[in-house]
Each structure stands twice: as structure tokens, then as C-alpha cells.
């Protein structure tokens, strides 16, 4: 009864905006910040329930709208593993955000708690870590989240302040593993594993010629200021952060950031021809996406984009090299066999040239629908799963079994053949597993791993860019009344409905050499997206346009 009253009273203070229907999409709830207080309050309730359901394990609640304009905001929940909230709870998230009155909300929650057998009403405790990005609406929304959590008896909110999205996910994961989980622990783990990787660089690599400077576009968001903290602990790597979001430097995501750079393929603000040939990187507004780019001296603001697919390829190359060294030694039969099934996960947006390249390396490449939750889940099925979206979100997952195997191998080697190539390969994989964020894609840890690998193989940004040549591609969006009329299958590569559309796509695609095309309903906007790729830009454009006309 006490619980019912508290929830009713607090919920009454957060009435939902009339006439707005929100859905917990691929990236949680997103809308204009000014209308989100009720949604965030209710997501606070949801997060507390999630923690109760998970036996009091810590869950996360992040307030951000990533690469959206600064007036927008959003909220999403991280599960105790540090990954996205289970998809099973998404229908409840939709329902809780959209019930009209406080009474309805209370009823909905009590019904759900019963159905899910959640220990409710103060018998157990719950814990929610809160984070927000730098958006002005974040502060008051964070307050709404706290009130939502406080409306669940026994639930405690811990405000971690302004963070990148991956920092919050990392903290949730570490806390549940009973590891050190503060922000300074995060910096320590990243910088020390980076230093270990640097110490393991082969002597043959011509380090003296290596450009130690990387220019980073911080999207005028939270990533820039965090990177400035981190770089203090990284001697030997010169990180120059621009678009840090400090007063006067520019507006969050406006003409800057990974999403802008990847979609427009032009320089972000405060980068120009003076930077031609330099190694440049761009983060998105909450620093969970990373792309690299290089300004080619001849052509104005045009850039050579090094997208998520190419970061993935670089990581895959490095991991495969280490595994090959280990296998060579393993074949002598002196050590235990390491479980080392390596899998690469992409989406239909991956450039066809990247998939070809990865398959030529002999790697297993599989596809999932767009959205981190799908890629992450698939990658976790391997001993080492590397996943990336072309837009720059991705990471490497190492199974616990693999890490245990590697650790015991390392102990064996430390006594048998200390300092051998074999031991170094094992140590590199261990360091990479500590550097890369296992909870979710993380632009800061991704950047450090890229920097370490480039130095390991002695590559310039041009060398990396030339790994393979992207096929020309075109993305279009078609505004439709109801995007749900398009239904896809087979990781979004085939249209199931409306009938006949796939046949048209097949016929149009067949007209172009290296043609590939798919359509899918957006998960974040009221549009249907069209992607086409072909051997020339003109052909890719023509293919996309002819298919877009059919969708319209
Ligand atoms: C969200 C997803 C991103 C995906 C994008 C596609 C997460 C954390 N973010 O931003 O992975 O690429 O949606 O947007 O899952 P779309 O459905 O509008 O094309
Ligand atoms: Zn983001």
C-alpha cells in the first residue's frame, strides 16, 4: 500500500505531454528535451524495476541523444552486463512511457511486477547508476530520473554526473563484476592497457617515422572533455582535441562529429587544408561512435573517410595476426589448446568491399539487422567477436573462457619461454581485451586501440585507407506515412512486404555491375531508408533513386 501511494504521488508530478507517443527504439527514447521529463521519470521507475528483477544488480540509466541536435534528448537503460536492456522488456518500456494517467501507470506497474514476479514493495534493494551527456536539458531530466527511482521503495540512485555513454555502460559492468568502477578507474584501465600494447610493439617496426599526433573532432560534446582527461595519462601519443564544446567553440553536433563526417564525407568545423595528410578522428555526441578521416590536399572540404568497416578490418587483421602466432606454437603441442573461434559481425550497411576483404582473410563474416543490440548479441556467440556498424559503433568481445585460457597460457609461457613471440602475442590479446570496452562500442577506447595497432604495424593513415577501396554507395531516405508497411528479413537484406518490391529491387540491381541494394524502415525516424552500392558513383546514385521511386 505504501509503495502504491508513493508511486502515485510522484507520478502525478510528471504528467506525460498530451498527444505524444514514444517508442523505445534502437537507442531508447528520443525526442525534444523539453517534453521528456515524464518519459525519463518513468524510465527511472523502469530501471529500478529492472534492478529488482535482477536480484538487486546494478543497472544504468543514460540521458543522451547521441548525434541528434542539441535541443533533443533521450534516455536508455543498461542491463547488469553493461549491454543494452533486454529486448524482452521493450514492450513494457513502450507501455510505461505512454500510459496517460498516474493511476494507469500504477496499475500497469503492479500488473507487470506480478507477471514478472519482481520482488516489489521494499523487500529487496535496487541500484541504478545515472549518467548524462552535456545537453542543457540533461540536468533537469536527471532529476526526473532520480525521482522515478526514488518512487520504487528500496531503490537507490547513484549520480555519476556527466559521462560518455560507454563510460556509464563500463561502470555498470565493472560494478556487477565487483571490480573498481569509478571514472578514474576507467582512465587507469585504458591508459595502462594502452601502454602495455605500446611496450609490445615489435622492434622491427619503424617507429621513428611514425606520426605520433592524432587530431580529434570532439563533436562539441562530452567525448572531447573526457579525452582531454585521458590524454594526460598517455605519454608518447599526442592527441589534439578540437570542437571540445567549450564556450564559443561551437554547438553540439552542428557541422561536427562522427555522424556528420560519415554521412557528408566532408571536413567538420575547425579542420581545413592545413591538416591535409594528418591522421584525423571524429567522435559522436556521446562518444560511442568513432570514424577516422584524412583530408586530401586537392579537393576542398572532401575527405577520405575511414569508417567503422575499416576500423573493424584493422582490428580483425591485428587479432588474426596474434591468433596465428599462437596457433603456430600450439601446433607443437607444448601448450593447451585455446578456444579461439573468431567471428565478424556486420550489417547490410557494411561496404561490400569490406566484406570481400574480410572473407579473403579467411574470416567468418555474419550479418544482423541494424542496431547495436543485435550485433552485440551475435558477437557474444564467439570466443572473439568483432562487430562494427559502418557508422563507427562497434567493439570486440572476448569470451570469459578465452580470457581464462589466455591467462593460464600466459602463466605457462612466463616460465617456459618468457619474452617469446608467442608470449607477446598472448599478452597483446590480453591487453586489447582490457583496453577495448566490452560493454558497448566506445570511441575513446576504440581510438586508443587504433592508435596502438597502427603503430604496431607502422602504418600511416594512407596505408590504412588503402587496405581496400570502398565501393561507391548512396543512402536516401523516403518520407512515408507509415514506415511499418515495409517489412524485411534476412538481416534487412530482403523485403518481405509490400509484395513485389523485392522483385523490383532485384531487377534494378541486376542492371549495375557490383550492384547491391536494400530498403528498411528506420528505427529512429519516420522514414524508409534506401541503400545502394555499385562500381561507380553514378550507378549507385541511379540504383538508389530508381528504388526510392518505387518505395514512395
Ligand atoms: C541507432 C542505433 C545505431 C543504428 C541507428 C540506425 C544503438 C545504440 N544505436 O542510433 O546502432 O545504426 O540507430 O538508425 O543501437 P536508423 O534505424 O534510423 O537507420
Ligand atoms: Zn552515440
PDB file of C-alpha atoms in Angstrom, residues 351-541:
ATOM      1  CA  UNK A 351      30.535  -1.657 -47.638  1.00  0.00           C
ATOM      2  CA  UNK A 352      30.689  -4.719 -49.880  1.00  0.00           C
ATOM      3  CA  UNK A 353      34.420  -4.178 -50.361  1.00  0.00           C
ATOM      4  CA  UNK A 354      34.963  -4.606 -46.610  1.00  0.00           C
ATOM      5  CA  UNK A 355      33.059  -7.889 -46.523  1.00  0.00           C
ATOM      6  CA  UNK A 356      35.053  -9.175 -49.500  1.00  0.00           C
ATOM      7  CA  UNK A 357      38.292  -8.141 -47.827  1.00  0.00           C
ATOM      8  CA  UNK A 358      37.403  -9.875 -44.556  1.00  0.00           C
ATOM      9  CA  UNK A 359      36.333 -13.058 -46.308  1.00  0.00           C
ATOM     10  CA  UNK A 360      39.548 -13.065 -48.310  1.00  0.00           C
ATOM     11  CA  UNK A 361      41.393 -13.049 -44.998  1.00  0.00           C
ATOM     12  CA  UNK A 362      39.577 -16.312 -44.360  1.00  0.00           C
ATOM     13  CA  UNK A 363      37.344 -14.889 -41.653  1.00  0.00           C
ATOM     14  CA  UNK A 364      33.791 -15.861 -40.833  1.00  0.00           C
ATOM     15  CA  UNK A 365      31.503 -12.875 -41.513  1.00  0.00           C
ATOM     16  CA  UNK A 366      27.854 -12.851 -40.425  1.00  0.00           C
ATOM     17  CA  UNK A 367      25.111 -10.232 -40.649  1.00  0.00           C
ATOM     18  CA  UNK A 368      22.458  -8.926 -38.275  1.00  0.00           C
ATOM     19  CA  UNK A 369      19.828  -6.185 -38.515  1.00  0.00           C
ATOM     20  CA  UNK A 370      20.877  -2.595 -37.776  1.00  0.00           C
ATOM     21  CA  UNK A 371      21.188  -1.660 -34.088  1.00  0.00           C
ATOM     22  CA  UNK A 372      23.868  -2.351 -31.544  1.00  0.00           C
ATOM     23  CA  UNK A 373      21.780  -4.789 -29.528  1.00  0.00           C
ATOM     24  CA  UNK A 374      21.645  -7.216 -32.471  1.00  0.00           C
ATOM     25  CA  UNK A 375      25.322  -7.007 -33.374  1.00  0.00           C
ATOM     26  CA  UNK A 376      26.448  -7.283 -29.773  1.00  0.00           C
ATOM     27  CA  UNK A 377      24.350 -10.357 -29.114  1.00  0.00           C
ATOM     28  CA  UNK A 378      25.645 -12.103 -32.231  1.00  0.00           C
ATOM     29  CA  UNK A 379      29.288 -11.240 -31.486  1.00  0.00           C
ATOM     30  CA  UNK A 380      28.965 -12.708 -27.991  1.00  0.00           C
ATOM     31  CA  UNK A 381      28.480 -16.169 -29.539  1.00  0.00           C
ATOM     32  CA  UNK A 382      32.171 -16.353 -30.483  1.00  0.00           C
ATOM     33  CA  UNK A 383      35.355 -16.696 -28.438  1.00  0.00           C
ATOM     34  CA  UNK A 384      36.337 -13.428 -30.072  1.00  0.00           C
ATOM     35  CA  UNK A 385      33.553 -11.492 -31.750  1.00  0.00           C
ATOM     36  CA  UNK A 386      34.299  -8.248 -33.543  1.00  0.00           C
ATOM     37  CA  UNK A 387      31.346  -6.125 -34.561  1.00  0.00           C
ATOM     38  CA  UNK A 388      31.005  -2.726 -36.176  1.00  0.00           C
ATOM     39  CA  UNK A 389      28.399  -0.685 -37.926  1.00  0.00           C
ATOM     40  CA  UNK A 390      29.651   1.403 -40.841  1.00  0.00           C
ATOM     41  CA  UNK A 391      28.713   4.481 -38.787  1.00  0.00           C
ATOM     42  CA  UNK A 392      31.535   3.752 -36.354  1.00  0.00           C
ATOM     43  CA  UNK A 393      29.813   1.958 -33.489  1.00  0.00           C
ATOM     44  CA  UNK A 394      31.497  -1.288 -32.566  1.00  0.00           C
ATOM     45  CA  UNK A 395      33.788  -3.197 -30.257  1.00  0.00           C
ATOM     46  CA  UNK A 396      35.469  -6.546 -29.674  1.00  0.00           C
ATOM     47  CA  UNK A 397      34.013  -9.130 -27.314  1.00  0.00           C
ATOM     48  CA  UNK A 398      36.210 -11.770 -25.706  1.00  0.00           C
ATOM     49  CA  UNK A 399      34.540 -14.758 -24.059  1.00  0.00           C
ATOM     50  CA  UNK A 400      35.425 -15.464 -20.441  1.00  0.00           C
ATOM     51  CA  UNK A 401      36.578 -18.908 -21.492  1.00  0.00           C
ATOM     52  CA  UNK A 402      39.015 -17.394 -23.955  1.00  0.00           C
ATOM     53  CA  UNK A 403      40.384 -14.927 -21.408  1.00  0.00           C
ATOM     54  CA  UNK A 404      40.860 -17.677 -18.812  1.00  0.00           C
ATOM     55  CA  UNK A 405      42.640 -19.791 -21.405  1.00  0.00           C
ATOM     56  CA  UNK A 406      44.839 -16.889 -22.347  1.00  0.00           C
ATOM     57  CA  UNK A 407      45.689 -16.089 -18.746  1.00  0.00           C
ATOM     58  CA  UNK A 408      46.722 -19.622 -17.933  1.00  0.00           C
ATOM     59  CA  UNK A 409      48.667 -19.816 -21.179  1.00  0.00           C
ATOM     60  CA  UNK A 410      50.475 -16.651 -20.217  1.00  0.00           C
ATOM     61  CA  UNK A 411      51.432 -18.143 -16.857  1.00  0.00           C
ATOM     62  CA  UNK A 412      52.773 -21.284 -18.574  1.00  0.00           C
ATOM     63  CA  UNK A 413      54.759 -19.166 -21.007  1.00  0.00           C
ATOM     64  CA  UNK A 414      56.120 -16.813 -18.406  1.00  0.00           C
ATOM     65  CA  UNK A 415      58.027 -19.789 -17.017  1.00  0.00           C
ATOM     66  CA  UNK A 416      58.680 -21.766 -20.250  1.00  0.00           C
ATOM     67  CA  UNK A 417      59.558 -19.090 -22.774  1.00  0.00           C
ATOM     68  CA  UNK A 418      59.373 -15.625 -21.280  1.00  0.00           C
ATOM     69  CA  UNK A 419      59.599 -12.815 -23.795  1.00  0.00           C
ATOM     70  CA  UNK A 420      58.955 -15.129 -26.757  1.00  0.00           C
ATOM     71  CA  UNK A 421      56.863 -14.027 -29.732  1.00  0.00           C
ATOM     72  CA  UNK A 422      54.272 -16.420 -28.501  1.00  0.00           C
ATOM     73  CA  UNK A 423      54.039 -14.862 -25.085  1.00  0.00           C
ATOM     74  CA  UNK A 424      53.949 -11.411 -26.626  1.00  0.00           C
ATOM     75  CA  UNK A 425      51.014 -12.394 -28.833  1.00  0.00           C
ATOM     76  CA  UNK A 426      49.157 -13.686 -25.778  1.00  0.00           C
ATOM     77  CA  UNK A 427      49.920 -10.503 -23.871  1.00  0.00           C
ATOM     78  CA  UNK A 428      48.764  -8.329 -26.770  1.00  0.00           C
ATOM     79  CA  UNK A 429      45.413 -10.078 -26.813  1.00  0.00           C
ATOM     80  CA  UNK A 430      45.093  -9.707 -23.044  1.00  0.00           C
ATOM     81  CA  UNK A 431      45.923  -6.007 -23.231  1.00  0.00           C
ATOM     82  CA  UNK A 432      43.498  -5.466 -26.109  1.00  0.00           C
ATOM     83  CA  UNK A 433      40.752  -7.149 -24.083  1.00  0.00           C
ATOM     84  CA  UNK A 434      41.401  -4.713 -21.236  1.00  0.00           C
ATOM     85  CA  UNK A 435      41.617  -1.675 -23.492  1.00  0.00           C
ATOM     86  CA  UNK A 436      38.518  -2.254 -25.587  1.00  0.00           C
ATOM     87  CA  UNK A 437      35.188  -1.624 -23.876  1.00  0.00           C
ATOM     88  CA  UNK A 438      33.415  -4.995 -23.613  1.00  0.00           C
ATOM     89  CA  UNK A 439      30.107  -3.441 -22.610  1.00  0.00           C
ATOM     90  CA  UNK A 440      29.432  -1.358 -25.706  1.00  0.00           C
ATOM     91  CA  UNK A 441      31.210   0.468 -28.555  1.00  0.00           C
ATOM     92  CA  UNK A 442      33.430   3.201 -27.105  1.00  0.00           C
ATOM     93  CA  UNK A 443      35.097   5.908 -29.197  1.00  0.00           C
ATOM     94  CA  UNK A 444      37.813   6.579 -26.602  1.00  0.00           C
ATOM     95  CA  UNK A 445      38.967   3.008 -26.140  1.00  0.00           C
ATOM     96  CA  UNK A 446      38.500   2.374 -29.873  1.00  0.00           C
ATOM     97  CA  UNK A 447      40.725   5.343 -30.674  1.00  0.00           C
ATOM     98  CA  UNK A 448      43.485   4.068 -28.403  1.00  0.00           C
ATOM     99  CA  UNK A 449      43.325   0.585 -29.899  1.00  0.00           C
ATOM    100  CA  UNK A 450      43.516   2.006 -33.437  1.00  0.00           C
ATOM    101  CA  UNK A 451      46.492   4.155 -32.431  1.00  0.00           C
ATOM    102  CA  UNK A 452      48.281   1.201 -30.857  1.00  0.00           C
ATOM    103  CA  UNK A 453      47.680  -1.087 -33.843  1.00  0.00           C
ATOM    104  CA  UNK A 454      48.744   1.491 -36.428  1.00  0.00           C
ATOM    105  CA  UNK A 455      51.942   1.919 -34.518  1.00  0.00           C
ATOM    106  CA  UNK A 456      52.332  -1.846 -34.147  1.00  0.00           C
ATOM    107  CA  UNK A 457      52.279  -2.317 -37.919  1.00  0.00           C
ATOM    108  CA  UNK A 458      53.871   1.022 -38.726  1.00  0.00           C
ATOM    109  CA  UNK A 459      51.052   2.254 -40.958  1.00  0.00           C
ATOM    110  CA  UNK A 460      50.239   5.812 -41.919  1.00  0.00           C
ATOM    111  CA  UNK A 461      46.626   6.824 -42.349  1.00  0.00           C
ATOM    112  CA  UNK A 462      47.054   6.459 -46.133  1.00  0.00           C
ATOM    113  CA  UNK A 463      48.327   2.893 -45.762  1.00  0.00           C
ATOM    114  CA  UNK A 464      45.263   2.097 -43.682  1.00  0.00           C
ATOM    115  CA  UNK A 465      42.908   3.852 -46.061  1.00  0.00           C
ATOM    116  CA  UNK A 466      44.295   1.769 -48.937  1.00  0.00           C
ATOM    117  CA  UNK A 467      43.566  -1.540 -47.191  1.00  0.00           C
ATOM    118  CA  UNK A 468      40.738  -1.905 -49.710  1.00  0.00           C
ATOM    119  CA  UNK A 469      38.797   0.575 -51.780  1.00  0.00           C
ATOM    120  CA  UNK A 470      35.198   1.258 -50.773  1.00  0.00           C
ATOM    121  CA  UNK A 471      32.575   0.669 -53.440  1.00  0.00           C
ATOM    122  CA  UNK A 472      30.700   3.902 -54.207  1.00  0.00           C
ATOM    123  CA  UNK A 473      27.413   3.999 -52.289  1.00  0.00           C
ATOM    124  CA  UNK A 474      24.347   6.161 -51.847  1.00  0.00           C
ATOM    125  CA  UNK A 475      21.869   6.436 -48.996  1.00  0.00           C
ATOM    126  CA  UNK A 476      18.466   8.048 -49.467  1.00  0.00           C
ATOM    127  CA  UNK A 477      15.524   8.447 -47.164  1.00  0.00           C
ATOM    128  CA  UNK A 478      11.941   8.383 -48.321  1.00  0.00           C
ATOM    129  CA  UNK A 479       9.302  10.064 -46.163  1.00  0.00           C
ATOM    130  CA  UNK A 480       6.304   7.782 -45.811  1.00  0.00           C
ATOM    131  CA  UNK A 481       3.035   7.921 -43.904  1.00  0.00           C
ATOM    132  CA  UNK A 482       3.636   4.588 -42.200  1.00  0.00           C
ATOM    133  CA  UNK A 483       7.108   3.104 -42.278  1.00  0.00           C
ATOM    134  CA  UNK A 484       5.882  -0.172 -40.823  1.00  0.00           C
ATOM    135  CA  UNK A 485       4.444  -1.191 -44.205  1.00  0.00           C
ATOM    136  CA  UNK A 486       7.995  -2.194 -45.123  1.00  0.00           C
ATOM    137  CA  UNK A 487       8.925  -5.498 -43.503  1.00  0.00           C
ATOM    138  CA  UNK A 488      12.310  -7.087 -44.069  1.00  0.00           C
ATOM    139  CA  UNK A 489      14.027 -10.394 -43.384  1.00  0.00           C
ATOM    140  CA  UNK A 490      17.471 -11.902 -43.625  1.00  0.00           C
ATOM    141  CA  UNK A 491      19.256  -9.130 -41.676  1.00  0.00           C
ATOM    142  CA  UNK A 492      17.292  -6.475 -43.600  1.00  0.00           C
ATOM    143  CA  UNK A 493      18.675  -7.539 -46.966  1.00  0.00           C
ATOM    144  CA  UNK A 494      15.308  -8.794 -48.308  1.00  0.00           C
ATOM    145  CA  UNK A 495      11.893  -7.151 -48.416  1.00  0.00           C
ATOM    146  CA  UNK A 496       9.013  -9.393 -47.378  1.00  0.00           C
ATOM    147  CA  UNK A 497       6.299  -6.725 -47.621  1.00  0.00           C
ATOM    148  CA  UNK A 498       4.918  -4.929 -49.586  1.00  0.00           C
ATOM    149  CA  UNK A 499       4.710  -7.741 -52.103  1.00  0.00           C
ATOM    150  CA  UNK A 500       6.547  -7.200 -55.358  1.00  0.00           C
ATOM    151  CA  UNK A 501       9.046  -4.656 -54.009  1.00  0.00           C
ATOM    152  CA  UNK A 502      11.893  -7.165 -53.682  1.00  0.00           C
ATOM    153  CA  UNK A 503      11.418  -8.242 -57.311  1.00  0.00           C
ATOM    154  CA  UNK A 504      11.747  -4.612 -58.404  1.00  0.00           C
ATOM    155  CA  UNK A 505      14.908  -4.195 -56.315  1.00  0.00           C
ATOM    156  CA  UNK A 506      16.374  -7.371 -57.827  1.00  0.00           C
ATOM    157  CA  UNK A 507      15.599  -6.199 -61.367  1.00  0.00           C
ATOM    158  CA  UNK A 508      17.110  -2.737 -60.804  1.00  0.00           C
ATOM    159  CA  UNK A 509      20.170  -4.163 -59.056  1.00  0.00           C
ATOM    160  CA  UNK A 510      20.861  -6.559 -61.921  1.00  0.00           C
ATOM    161  CA  UNK A 511      21.348  -3.567 -64.242  1.00  0.00           C
ATOM    162  CA  UNK A 512      24.560  -2.489 -62.473  1.00  0.00           C
ATOM    163  CA  UNK A 513      27.918  -4.131 -62.067  1.00  0.00           C
ATOM    164  CA  UNK A 514      28.669  -4.855 -58.369  1.00  0.00           C
ATOM    165  CA  UNK A 515      25.131  -3.653 -57.697  1.00  0.00           C
ATOM    166  CA  UNK A 516      23.638  -4.191 -54.244  1.00  0.00           C
ATOM    167  CA  UNK A 517      20.584  -2.502 -52.800  1.00  0.00           C
ATOM    168  CA  UNK A 518      18.238  -2.845 -49.832  1.00  0.00           C
ATOM    169  CA  UNK A 519      15.470  -0.870 -48.154  1.00  0.00           C
ATOM    170  CA  UNK A 520      14.480  -0.868 -44.480  1.00  0.00           C
ATOM    171  CA  UNK A 521      12.246   1.123 -42.176  1.00  0.00           C
ATOM    172  CA  UNK A 522      14.295   3.460 -39.956  1.00  0.00           C
ATOM    173  CA  UNK A 523      14.289   2.636 -36.266  1.00  0.00           C
ATOM    174  CA  UNK A 524      14.710   6.282 -35.265  1.00  0.00           C
ATOM    175  CA  UNK A 525      12.802   8.415 -37.805  1.00  0.00           C
ATOM    176  CA  UNK A 526       9.570   8.266 -39.779  1.00  0.00           C
ATOM    177  CA  UNK A 527      11.282   7.289 -42.997  1.00  0.00           C
ATOM    178  CA  UNK A 528      12.206   4.306 -45.105  1.00  0.00           C
ATOM    179  CA  UNK A 529      15.909   4.159 -45.903  1.00  0.00           C
ATOM    180  CA  UNK A 530      17.364   3.077 -49.226  1.00  0.00           C
ATOM    181  CA  UNK A 531      20.986   1.954 -49.565  1.00  0.00           C
ATOM    182  CA  UNK A 532      22.638   1.217 -52.906  1.00  0.00           C
ATOM    183  CA  UNK A 533      26.148   0.383 -53.931  1.00  0.00           C
ATOM    184  CA  UNK A 534      27.723  -0.191 -57.350  1.00  0.00           C
ATOM    185  CA  UNK A 535      31.035   0.070 -59.146  1.00  0.00           C
ATOM    186  CA  UNK A 536      30.595   3.787 -59.966  1.00  0.00           C
ATOM    187  CA  UNK A 537      29.037   6.669 -58.027  1.00  0.00           C
ATOM    188  CA  UNK A 538      26.660   7.381 -60.923  1.00  0.00           C
ATOM    189  CA  UNK A 539      25.428   3.802 -60.915  1.00  0.00           C
ATOM    190  CA  UNK A 540      24.987   3.763 -57.125  1.00  0.00           C
ATOM    191  CA  UNK A 541      23.007   7.030 -57.320  1.00  0.00           C
TER     192      UNK A 541
END
